[in-house]
Amino acid sequence: MGIRSSFFMALAILAIAAASIAGALIFQALGYTPCELCLKERIPYYAAIPIAGIAAFFAAQGSKALTRAAFMVLALILAASAVFGAYHAGVEWGFWVGPTECTGALDRAASVSDFLKQLETVKVVRCDSAALRILGLSLAGWNAVISAGLAALAALGLRAKP
């Protein structure tokens, strides 16, 4: 098996996707509460991790057709994840408006007591404000970059030897 084999590509996708989720959970444990979009950005990784494991299994078994099918699914999921990450990063940069559940104007309270009640009960983490930037990119921006790289690796896996 060469370094470009589909088995090793599937393992690389699995490891990087798992490390990405672990990183997100570590940041969350450190106090960076994820917004609604951040939580949704994790879903493709939750799907990609077992599919990458399945791709590695099929590649190890020498099943070229099933390996290619798994890589095709991975490429589509991860490309969609990259687009979603770019969308969220665009919301953070103010390029476009995000969902009303976590962006936009705050509701006006009718009175001060209503406002104080809202403060006690509503804990919304805003999607249009990056909690952290690393080398100029928010975590959503890094998700777009990592997902695009993983999608490209999955596309290469379509052509790799089992």
Short mmCIF file of C-alpha atoms in Angstrom, two decimals:
data_model
loop_
_atom_site.label_atom_id
_atom_site.label_comp_id
_atom_site.label_asym_id
_atom_site.label_seq_id
_atom_site.Cartn_x
_atom_site.Cartn_y
_atom_site.Cartn_z
CA MET A 1 0.00 0.00 0.00
CA GLY A 2 1.36 3.38 -0.99
CA ILE A 3 1.00 6.60 0.96
CA ARG A 4 -1.67 7.74 -1.52
CA SER A 5 -3.80 4.67 -0.98
CA SER A 6 -7.47 5.14 -0.30
CA PHE A 7 -7.06 3.36 3.03
CA PHE A 8 -4.65 6.00 4.35
CA MET A 9 -6.73 8.83 2.88
CA ALA A 10 -9.80 7.54 4.68
CA LEU A 11 -7.84 7.26 7.93
CA ALA A 12 -6.53 10.81 7.47
CA ILE A 13 -10.07 12.14 6.95
CA LEU A 14 -11.26 10.23 10.02
CA ALA A 15 -8.39 11.53 12.18
CA ILE A 16 -8.67 15.15 11.05
CA ALA A 17 -12.46 15.18 11.41
CA ALA A 18 -12.24 13.64 14.89
CA ALA A 19 -9.52 16.13 15.87
CA SER A 20 -11.70 18.99 14.62
CA ILE A 21 -14.63 17.89 16.76
CA ALA A 22 -12.30 17.35 19.72
CA GLY A 23 -10.92 20.87 19.21
CA ALA A 24 -14.42 22.34 19.13
CA LEU A 25 -15.30 20.52 22.35
CA ILE A 26 -12.08 21.71 24.00
CA PHE A 27 -12.84 25.34 23.09
CA GLN A 28 -16.34 24.84 24.46
CA ALA A 29 -14.92 23.42 27.71
CA LEU A 30 -12.65 26.47 27.94
CA GLY A 31 -15.72 28.71 28.01
CA TYR A 32 -16.28 29.56 24.34
CA THR A 33 -19.99 28.82 24.10
CA PRO A 34 -20.98 27.80 20.57
CA CYS A 35 -23.77 29.58 18.78
CA GLU A 36 -26.60 27.83 16.97
CA LEU A 37 -24.71 27.83 13.64
CA CYS A 38 -21.57 26.50 15.33
CA LEU A 39 -23.51 23.52 16.65
CA LYS A 40 -24.98 22.85 13.20
CA GLU A 41 -21.51 23.02 11.64
CA ARG A 42 -20.54 19.97 13.69
CA ILE A 43 -23.20 17.75 12.11
CA PRO A 44 -21.26 17.01 8.90
CA TYR A 45 -18.29 15.93 11.01
CA TYR A 46 -20.49 13.61 13.04
CA ALA A 47 -21.53 12.01 9.75
CA ALA A 48 -18.07 12.06 8.15
CA ILE A 49 -16.26 10.29 11.00
CA PRO A 50 -18.10 6.95 10.73
CA ILE A 51 -18.27 7.17 6.92
CA ALA A 52 -14.49 7.65 6.80
CA GLY A 53 -14.16 4.59 9.03
CA ILE A 54 -16.38 2.65 6.65
CA ALA A 55 -14.30 3.88 3.69
CA ALA A 56 -11.14 2.68 5.41
CA PHE A 57 -12.75 -0.71 6.06
CA PHE A 58 -13.87 -1.07 2.43
CA ALA A 59 -10.43 0.00 1.21
CA ALA A 60 -8.74 -2.54 3.48
CA GLN A 61 -11.06 -5.22 2.09
CA GLY A 62 -10.17 -4.20 -1.48
CA SER A 63 -13.75 -3.28 -2.41
CA LYS A 64 -13.11 -0.57 -4.96
CA ALA A 65 -16.77 0.21 -5.75
CA LEU A 66 -17.82 0.55 -2.11
CA THR A 67 -14.71 2.57 -1.28
CA ARG A 68 -15.44 4.96 -4.13
CA ALA A 69 -19.07 5.29 -2.98
CA ALA A 70 -17.95 6.14 0.55
CA PHE A 71 -15.47 8.72 -0.75
CA MET A 72 -18.17 10.24 -2.95
CA VAL A 73 -20.45 10.64 0.07
CA LEU A 74 -17.56 12.09 2.10
CA ALA A 75 -16.69 14.57 -0.64
CA LEU A 76 -20.30 15.79 -0.84
CA ILE A 77 -20.76 16.06 2.93
CA LEU A 78 -17.46 17.86 3.46
CA ALA A 79 -17.98 20.23 0.51
CA ALA A 80 -21.36 21.16 1.97
CA SER A 81 -19.66 21.65 5.33
CA ALA A 82 -17.14 24.02 3.73
CA VAL A 83 -19.94 26.06 2.17
CA PHE A 84 -21.80 26.20 5.48
CA GLY A 85 -18.63 27.27 7.31
CA ALA A 86 -18.03 30.01 4.73
CA TYR A 87 -21.65 31.12 5.14
CA HIS A 88 -21.23 31.39 8.92
CA ALA A 89 -17.91 33.22 8.56
CA GLY A 90 -19.64 35.64 6.17
CA VAL A 91 -22.33 36.25 8.78
CA GLU A 92 -19.61 37.02 11.33
CA TRP A 93 -17.89 39.45 8.96
CA GLY A 94 -21.23 41.13 8.17
CA PHE A 95 -21.21 40.15 4.49
CA TRP A 96 -24.81 38.90 4.77
CA VAL A 97 -27.50 38.48 7.39
CA GLY A 98 -27.65 35.29 9.39
CA PRO A 99 -30.66 33.52 10.85
CA THR A 100 -32.92 35.65 13.02
CA GLU A 101 -32.62 33.17 15.91
CA CYS A 102 -29.08 34.30 16.66
CA THR A 103 -28.44 37.52 14.73
CA GLY A 104 -30.12 40.83 14.12
CA ALA A 105 -31.69 43.39 16.39
CA LEU A 106 -32.68 42.56 19.93
CA ASP A 107 -36.36 42.67 20.87
CA ARG A 108 -37.40 45.88 22.55
CA ALA A 109 -38.87 45.44 25.96
CA ALA A 110 -42.02 47.36 26.83
CA SER A 111 -40.66 48.33 30.23
CA VAL A 112 -37.53 48.15 32.33
CA SER A 113 -38.95 45.24 34.31
CA ASP A 114 -39.64 43.34 31.06
CA PHE A 115 -36.07 44.05 29.98
CA LEU A 116 -34.71 42.72 33.27
CA LYS A 117 -36.81 39.57 32.89
CA GLN A 118 -35.38 39.07 29.39
CA LEU A 119 -31.86 39.40 30.74
CA GLU A 120 -32.53 36.72 33.34
CA THR A 121 -34.11 34.20 31.00
CA VAL A 122 -32.64 34.69 27.52
CA LYS A 123 -29.11 33.45 26.92
CA VAL A 124 -28.52 33.78 23.18
CA VAL A 125 -25.03 33.30 21.81
CA ARG A 126 -24.89 35.53 18.76
CA CYS A 127 -23.98 33.95 15.42
CA ASP A 128 -22.77 37.23 13.94
CA SER A 129 -20.02 37.75 16.48
CA ALA A 130 -16.90 35.57 16.44
CA ALA A 131 -16.01 34.48 19.94
CA LEU A 132 -12.41 33.79 18.93
CA ARG A 133 -10.14 34.48 15.97
CA ILE A 134 -6.98 32.51 15.30
CA LEU A 135 -4.60 33.95 12.69
CA GLY A 136 -7.41 36.25 11.56
CA LEU A 137 -10.00 33.52 11.01
CA SER A 138 -12.89 32.68 13.29
CA LEU A 139 -13.60 29.07 14.14
CA ALA A 140 -16.27 29.12 11.43
CA GLY A 141 -13.64 30.30 8.95
CA TRP A 142 -11.29 27.53 10.04
CA ASN A 143 -14.14 25.06 9.66
CA ALA A 144 -14.55 26.19 6.04
CA VAL A 145 -10.82 25.75 5.38
CA ILE A 146 -10.59 22.34 7.08
CA SER A 147 -13.79 21.08 5.45
CA ALA A 148 -12.60 22.20 2.01
CA GLY A 149 -9.30 20.41 2.54
CA LEU A 150 -11.06 17.25 3.67
CA ALA A 151 -13.45 17.44 0.70
CA ALA A 152 -10.44 17.70 -1.62
CA LEU A 153 -8.81 14.72 0.10
CA ALA A 154 -12.04 12.73 -0.31
CA ALA A 155 -12.13 13.66 -4.00
CA LEU A 156 -8.54 12.43 -4.33
CA GLY A 157 -9.62 9.25 -2.58
CA LEU A 158 -11.95 8.57 -5.48
CA ARG A 159 -8.89 8.15 -7.72
CA ALA A 160 -6.55 6.44 -5.24
CA LYS A 161 -5.66 2.79 -5.27
CA PRO A 162 -7.42 0.66 -2.64
#
